[in-house]
Coordinates of C-alpha atoms in Angstrom, one line a residue:
Chain A
M682 CA -28.9 43.9 -44.2
E683 CA -31.8 43.7 -46.5
R684 CA -32.0 46.6 -48.9
P685 CA -35.3 46.4 -50.8
V686 CA -35.5 48.0 -54.2
S687 CA -38.7 49.9 -54.9
Y688 CA -38.9 48.8 -58.5
N689 CA -39.2 45.1 -58.1
V690 CA -41.6 45.0 -55.3
N691 CA -44.0 42.6 -57.1
P692 CA -42.0 39.6 -58.2
K693 CA -42.9 38.5 -61.7
P694 CA -42.4 34.8 -62.5
L695 CA -40.6 34.0 -65.7
E696 CA -43.3 33.0 -68.2
K697 CA -41.1 31.6 -70.9
D698 CA -37.4 31.1 -71.5
I699 CA -37.6 33.3 -74.6
S700 CA -40.0 36.3 -74.7
I701 CA -41.4 37.4 -78.0
A702 CA -43.0 40.7 -78.8
N703 CA -46.8 40.6 -78.9
M704 CA -48.4 40.4 -82.3
P705 CA -50.1 43.7 -83.3
E706 CA -53.9 43.9 -83.7
G707 CA -55.0 42.6 -87.1
H708 CA -56.9 40.1 -89.1
Q709 CA -55.5 36.6 -89.7
G710 CA -56.6 33.5 -91.4
E711 CA -55.2 30.6 -93.3
G712 CA -51.8 31.8 -94.6
F713 CA -52.3 35.5 -94.2
F714 CA -52.1 38.3 -91.6
A715 CA -53.3 41.8 -92.2
T716 CA -52.5 44.7 -90.0
K717 CA -51.7 48.5 -90.0
L718 CA -48.4 49.6 -91.5
S719 CA -47.8 51.9 -88.6
D720 CA -48.1 49.0 -86.1
V721 CA -45.5 47.0 -88.0
V722 CA -43.1 50.0 -88.3
G723 CA -43.7 50.8 -84.6
L724 CA -43.0 47.2 -83.6
A725 CA -39.7 47.1 -85.6
R726 CA -38.6 50.5 -84.4
K727 CA -39.3 50.0 -80.7
N728 CA -37.4 46.8 -80.5
S729 CA -34.3 48.0 -82.2
I730 CA -33.5 51.3 -80.6
W731 CA -29.9 52.4 -81.0
P732 CA -29.1 54.6 -78.0
L733 CA -26.5 57.3 -78.0
P734 CA -25.3 57.8 -74.4
F735 CA -24.2 61.3 -73.6
A736 CA -22.8 60.4 -70.2
T737 CA -21.2 63.2 -68.3
S738 CA -21.1 62.2 -64.6
C739 CA -22.2 59.7 -62.0
C740 CA -25.5 58.7 -63.7
G741 CA -23.2 57.5 -66.5
I742 CA -21.8 54.9 -64.1
E743 CA -25.3 53.6 -63.5
F744 CA -25.8 53.5 -67.2
M745 CA -22.7 51.3 -67.5
A746 CA -24.2 48.9 -65.0
T747 CA -27.4 49.0 -67.1
M748 CA -25.5 48.0 -70.2
G749 CA -23.6 45.3 -68.3
S750 CA -24.6 41.6 -68.1
H751 CA -26.5 41.9 -64.8
Y752 CA -29.2 44.4 -65.9
D753 CA -28.5 43.9 -69.6
L754 CA -30.2 46.6 -71.7
A755 CA -29.6 44.3 -74.7
R756 CA -32.7 42.4 -73.7
F757 CA -34.7 45.3 -75.0
G758 CA -33.1 45.4 -78.4
S759 CA -30.7 48.2 -77.4
E760 CA -27.4 46.5 -77.1
R761 CA -26.0 48.5 -80.0
V762 CA -24.8 51.6 -78.3
G763 CA -23.6 54.0 -80.9
F764 CA -21.3 57.0 -80.6
S765 CA -22.2 58.5 -83.9
P766 CA -25.4 60.6 -83.6
R767 CA -26.1 60.1 -87.3
Q768 CA -27.0 56.5 -86.8
C769 CA -28.7 56.6 -83.5
D770 CA -32.4 56.9 -82.6
L771 CA -32.3 57.7 -78.9
L772 CA -30.2 60.4 -77.3
M773 CA -29.7 59.5 -73.6
V774 CA -28.4 62.6 -71.7
I775 CA -27.0 61.1 -68.6
G776 CA -25.6 63.5 -66.0
T777 CA -25.0 67.2 -65.3
I778 CA -24.9 69.5 -68.3
A779 CA -23.0 72.7 -67.8
K780 CA -24.3 75.8 -69.6
K781 CA -21.2 75.6 -71.8
M782 CA -22.1 72.0 -72.7
G783 CA -25.7 73.0 -73.7
P784 CA -24.8 73.9 -77.3
V785 CA -22.9 70.6 -77.7
V786 CA -26.0 68.7 -76.6
K787 CA -28.0 70.7 -79.2
Q788 CA -25.5 70.0 -81.9
V789 CA -25.6 66.3 -81.2
Y790 CA -29.4 66.4 -81.4
L791 CA -29.3 68.3 -84.7
Q792 CA -27.0 65.7 -86.2
M793 CA -29.4 62.9 -85.4
A794 CA -31.8 61.8 -88.2
E795 CA -35.6 61.8 -87.7
P796 CA -37.2 60.0 -86.1
R797 CA -35.3 60.7 -82.9
W798 CA -36.1 60.6 -79.2
V799 CA -34.5 62.1 -76.2
M800 CA -34.3 60.7 -72.6
A801 CA -33.1 62.8 -69.7
V802 CA -31.6 60.5 -67.1
G803 CA -31.2 61.7 -63.6
A804 CA -32.1 64.8 -61.6
C805 CA -29.3 67.0 -63.2
A806 CA -30.3 66.3 -66.8
S807 CA -34.0 66.7 -66.0
S808 CA -33.8 69.9 -63.8
G809 CA -30.3 70.8 -62.9
G810 CA -30.7 68.7 -59.7
I811 CA -28.7 69.9 -56.7
F812 CA -26.6 72.1 -59.0
D813 CA -28.7 75.2 -58.7
T814 CA -25.9 77.5 -59.7
Y815 CA -24.8 80.0 -62.4
S816 CA -22.8 77.5 -64.4
V817 CA -25.2 74.5 -64.8
L818 CA -28.0 74.2 -67.3
Q819 CA -31.3 73.9 -65.4
G820 CA -32.6 70.9 -67.3
I821 CA -31.7 69.9 -70.9
D822 CA -35.3 70.7 -72.0
Q823 CA -34.0 74.2 -72.2
V824 CA -32.1 73.3 -75.3
V825 CA -33.7 70.1 -76.8
P826 CA -37.2 68.6 -76.5
V827 CA -37.3 65.7 -74.1
D828 CA -39.6 62.6 -74.4
V829 CA -38.9 60.8 -71.1
Y830 CA -37.4 62.0 -67.8
V831 CA -35.9 59.4 -65.5
P832 CA -35.8 60.6 -61.8
G833 CA -33.1 59.7 -59.3
C834 CA -29.8 61.0 -58.1
P835 CA -28.5 58.8 -59.6
P836 CA -31.3 56.6 -60.8
R837 CA -30.8 52.9 -60.3
P838 CA -30.3 50.7 -63.4
E839 CA -33.9 49.5 -63.0
A840 CA -35.1 53.1 -63.3
I841 CA -33.1 53.6 -66.5
I842 CA -34.6 50.3 -67.9
D843 CA -38.0 51.7 -66.9
G844 CA -37.3 54.8 -68.9
V845 CA -36.2 52.8 -71.9
I846 CA -39.5 50.8 -71.7
R847 CA -41.4 54.0 -71.6
I848 CA -39.5 55.2 -74.6
Q849 CA -40.4 51.9 -76.3
D850 CA -44.1 52.5 -75.6
L851 CA -43.9 56.0 -77.1
I852 CA -42.1 54.7 -80.2
G853 CA -44.5 51.8 -80.7
K854 CA -47.6 54.0 -80.5
E855 CA -46.2 57.0 -82.4
S856 CA -48.2 57.9 -85.5
L857 CA -46.2 57.8 -88.7
R858 CA -47.4 61.3 -89.5
R859 CA -46.4 62.9 -86.2
R860 CA -43.0 64.1 -87.4
N861 CA -44.7 66.0 -90.3
S862 CA -47.4 67.6 -88.2
D863 CA -47.7 71.3 -87.5
K864 CA -47.6 70.7 -83.8
Y865 CA -44.2 68.9 -84.0
K866 CA -42.8 71.6 -86.3
Q867 CA -44.0 74.2 -83.7
L868 CA -42.2 72.3 -81.0
L869 CA -39.0 72.3 -82.9
E870 CA -39.4 75.9 -83.8
S871 CA -39.8 76.8 -80.1
Y872 CA -36.3 75.4 -79.7
G873 CA -35.0 77.3 -82.7
I874 CA -34.5 74.1 -84.7
Q875 CA -35.2 74.3 -88.5
Chain B
M307 CA 45.7 61.2 -46.4
L308 CA 43.8 64.4 -45.5
N309 CA 46.1 67.1 -44.2
C310 CA 44.8 69.9 -42.1
Y311 CA 44.5 72.4 -45.0
M312 CA 42.3 70.0 -47.0
V313 CA 40.1 69.5 -43.9
K314 CA 39.7 73.3 -43.5
F315 CA 39.0 73.7 -47.2
L316 CA 36.3 71.0 -47.2
T317 CA 34.7 72.3 -44.1
K318 CA 34.5 75.8 -45.6
T319 CA 33.0 74.5 -48.8
I320 CA 30.3 72.6 -46.9
E321 CA 29.5 75.7 -44.9
D322 CA 29.2 77.8 -48.1
L323 CA 26.9 75.2 -49.6
S324 CA 24.7 75.1 -46.6
N325 CA 24.6 78.9 -46.4
L326 CA 23.5 79.0 -50.0
A327 CA 20.8 76.5 -49.5
M328 CA 19.4 78.3 -46.5
L329 CA 17.1 80.7 -48.1
T330 CA 14.7 81.6 -45.3
Y331 CA 11.6 83.8 -45.1
E332 CA 13.7 86.3 -43.0
R333 CA 16.2 86.5 -45.8
I334 CA 13.5 87.0 -48.5
K335 CA 11.9 89.7 -46.4
Q336 CA 15.2 91.4 -45.9
R337 CA 16.0 91.3 -49.7
L338 CA 12.6 92.7 -50.5
I339 CA 12.9 95.6 -48.0
E340 CA 16.4 96.4 -49.2
K341 CA 15.0 96.8 -52.7
F342 CA 11.5 98.3 -52.1
G343 CA 11.7 99.8 -48.6
E344 CA 8.4 101.0 -47.2
Q345 CA 6.3 100.3 -50.3
L346 CA 5.8 96.6 -49.4
T347 CA 3.5 96.2 -46.4
A348 CA 1.6 93.7 -44.4
F349 CA 4.3 91.0 -44.0
S350 CA 2.9 88.0 -42.2
E351 CA 3.0 84.3 -42.3
P352 CA -0.6 82.9 -42.4
Y353 CA -0.6 79.1 -42.4
G354 CA 3.2 79.2 -42.4
M355 CA 3.6 80.9 -45.8
L356 CA 5.3 84.3 -46.2
T357 CA 2.7 86.8 -47.4
F358 CA 3.0 90.5 -48.3
E359 CA 1.3 93.3 -50.2
A360 CA 2.3 95.9 -52.7
P361 CA 0.6 98.8 -54.4
K362 CA -1.0 97.5 -57.6
E363 CA 1.1 99.7 -59.9
M364 CA 4.2 97.9 -58.6
N365 CA 3.1 94.3 -59.1
L366 CA 5.4 93.8 -62.2
K367 CA 8.3 95.4 -60.5
V368 CA 8.0 93.1 -57.5
L369 CA 7.5 90.0 -59.7
N370 CA 10.4 90.9 -61.9
F371 CA 12.7 91.4 -58.9
L372 CA 11.6 88.1 -57.4
F373 CA 12.2 86.4 -60.7
D374 CA 15.5 87.9 -61.7
D375 CA 17.3 88.1 -58.3
E376 CA 20.1 85.6 -58.2
E377 CA 19.3 84.7 -54.6
L378 CA 15.5 84.7 -54.6
K379 CA 14.8 83.0 -58.0
F380 CA 11.0 82.8 -57.7
R381 CA 10.6 81.6 -61.3
F382 CA 7.4 79.5 -61.1
L383 CA 3.9 80.9 -60.8
T384 CA 2.0 78.2 -59.0
D385 CA -1.3 80.0 -59.0
L386 CA -3.0 83.3 -59.5
Q387 CA -6.4 84.2 -58.4
A388 CA -8.6 87.0 -56.9
V389 CA -10.6 87.5 -53.7
H390 CA -13.5 89.8 -53.3
Y391 CA -13.8 91.7 -50.0
P392 CA -17.0 93.8 -50.5
D393 CA -16.7 95.7 -47.2
D394 CA -13.1 96.9 -47.8
K395 CA -13.9 100.1 -49.6
G396 CA -11.4 101.2 -52.2
R397 CA -9.6 97.8 -52.1
E398 CA -12.4 95.4 -52.8
L399 CA -10.5 93.0 -55.1
A400 CA -7.3 91.3 -54.1
V401 CA -5.2 89.6 -56.8
V402 CA -3.0 86.9 -55.2
Y403 CA 0.1 85.5 -56.8
H404 CA 1.5 82.2 -55.4
L405 CA 5.2 81.9 -56.3
H406 CA 7.6 79.0 -56.0
N407 CA 11.3 78.9 -55.9
L408 CA 12.0 75.5 -57.4
V409 CA 15.7 75.4 -56.4
D410 CA 15.2 76.0 -52.7
N411 CA 11.7 74.7 -52.6
I412 CA 10.2 77.8 -51.0
R413 CA 6.8 79.3 -51.6
I414 CA 5.5 82.8 -51.0
R415 CA 2.2 84.6 -51.4
F416 CA 2.0 88.1 -52.9
K417 CA -1.1 90.3 -53.0
V418 CA -2.1 93.5 -54.7
F419 CA -5.4 95.2 -53.9
T420 CA -7.5 97.2 -56.3
D421 CA -10.7 99.3 -56.4
I422 CA -13.6 97.4 -57.9
T423 CA -14.7 100.4 -59.9
N424 CA -11.3 100.5 -61.6
P425 CA -10.0 96.9 -61.6
D426 CA -6.9 97.4 -63.8
V427 CA -3.9 95.4 -62.9
Y428 CA -0.8 94.9 -65.1
T429 CA -0.6 91.5 -66.7
A430 CA 2.1 89.0 -65.7
T431 CA 2.0 87.2 -69.0
G432 CA 5.2 88.8 -70.2
L433 CA 7.0 87.1 -67.3
F434 CA 5.1 83.9 -66.9
S435 CA 3.4 82.3 -69.9
G436 CA 1.4 80.2 -67.5
A437 CA -0.3 83.4 -66.3
N438 CA -2.3 83.6 -69.5
W439 CA -5.1 81.2 -68.7
M440 CA -5.0 82.0 -65.0
E441 CA -5.6 85.7 -65.7
R442 CA -8.4 84.8 -68.1
E443 CA -10.0 82.7 -65.3
T444 CA -9.6 85.6 -62.8
Y445 CA -11.1 88.0 -65.3
D446 CA -13.9 85.5 -65.9
F447 CA -15.0 85.1 -62.3
Y448 CA -14.0 88.5 -60.7
G449 CA -13.7 91.0 -63.6
V450 CA -10.1 92.0 -62.9
K451 CA -8.9 93.7 -66.1
F452 CA -5.4 92.6 -66.8
V453 CA -3.8 95.5 -68.8
G454 CA -1.7 94.2 -71.6
H455 CA -3.1 90.6 -71.6
P456 CA -2.9 89.2 -75.2
N457 CA -6.4 87.6 -75.1
L458 CA -8.5 88.7 -72.2
K459 CA -11.8 86.9 -72.7
R460 CA -13.9 84.4 -70.7
I461 CA -12.4 80.9 -70.4
L462 CA -14.7 78.7 -68.3
N463 CA -18.1 80.4 -68.4
V464 CA -20.3 80.8 -71.4
D465 CA -19.4 83.8 -73.5
E466 CA -22.9 85.3 -73.2
M467 CA -22.5 85.7 -69.4
D468 CA -22.8 89.4 -68.6
Y469 CA -21.6 89.4 -65.0
F470 CA -18.7 88.1 -62.8
P471 CA -20.3 85.2 -60.9
L472 CA -17.9 85.0 -57.9
R473 CA -18.3 88.6 -56.8
K474 CA -20.2 88.6 -53.6
E475 CA -23.2 90.6 -54.8
F476 CA -24.3 87.7 -57.0
P477 CA -26.1 84.9 -55.3
L478 CA -24.9 81.4 -56.0
E479 CA -28.2 80.2 -57.3
D480 CA -29.1 80.6 -60.9
Q481 CA -31.2 83.8 -61.1
S482 CA -32.7 82.9 -64.5
R483 CA -34.8 80.1 -63.0
I484 CA -38.5 80.8 -62.8
D485 CA -39.8 77.4 -61.7
K486 CA -38.7 77.4 -58.1
D487 CA -41.2 77.9 -55.4
D488 CA -39.6 80.0 -52.7
E489 CA -41.9 78.6 -50.0
M490 CA -40.4 75.1 -50.6
F491 CA -37.0 76.5 -49.6
G492 CA -38.1 78.3 -46.4
R493 CA -37.9 81.8 -47.7
G494 CA -41.4 82.6 -48.8

């Protein structure tokens, strides 16, 4: 039976055997290239994300498939999955977070160094999902700020890759001053951080 | 060669052994009634397991008797939990003990009922160390106060929780949620 996948409805032919990130905007001539520092930093950051998977349930199984050779998250510069929050850039919360686990998620987030990003993978991490009950946190955005939400119960590996690409877009375009801005400080203060 | 005396002796020994091994629900009930008389009530066998009730003040006396008695030997507490019957005034909370005789491989169920406004029940931790966490769980979800428990605090739910979530008056759904549109759930 044919089981179409909604993500790859438009087949994309392989352009080159090796794909290289696009050059940022800038001026070039004989022997020089001038561009903005933020673009270079963004380019470097977005193609070398170290994810920290906080996998608690079935979405974690989909994430394992995403890391495997078939879907291969390594193609996006994220093959180095770290289990130490101090060295990671991207907190991926994958699965149901019980209320008792909420402070643990927050603790892991606090241990990460700036700049840090958070991705909520799956319905449970995003909103509590089907577990509308006294014991389950109704979305991890109640304890930490979230950058990208990946829908699905559980999301297919394509959806997780889509989320990572959206995180990459955010990272690549982020202003170098954002983390020092008042707006960002207010956001963290609203979560009682710092 | 077996002579007739040896045969008789062996036969008697085998009978004794089989009698010892035959601990039945009838025998357990008989022993309990010999000891406690009219105080134990509601003997029945739902789903094939002997079940009975006692006044809540007597729970330790009954458990101690079942534990110490040389014939009954109920020395393993399989499980301990509570049930909430909101319509049964004066005996809303049932505390249920599941006991196992490991020698004869027989299980029984023992219940005490308590008023929900005064849910004090004596702790079984003195008799069964395993009752410690089970009683904490029962307290966590039903608010049964186990008198004499060494560390009666929440075990599974967050410490900040200010109610007992498995009591019937509390809906299953998280009441702190404000983003749900009731019309979407057919109850607008």
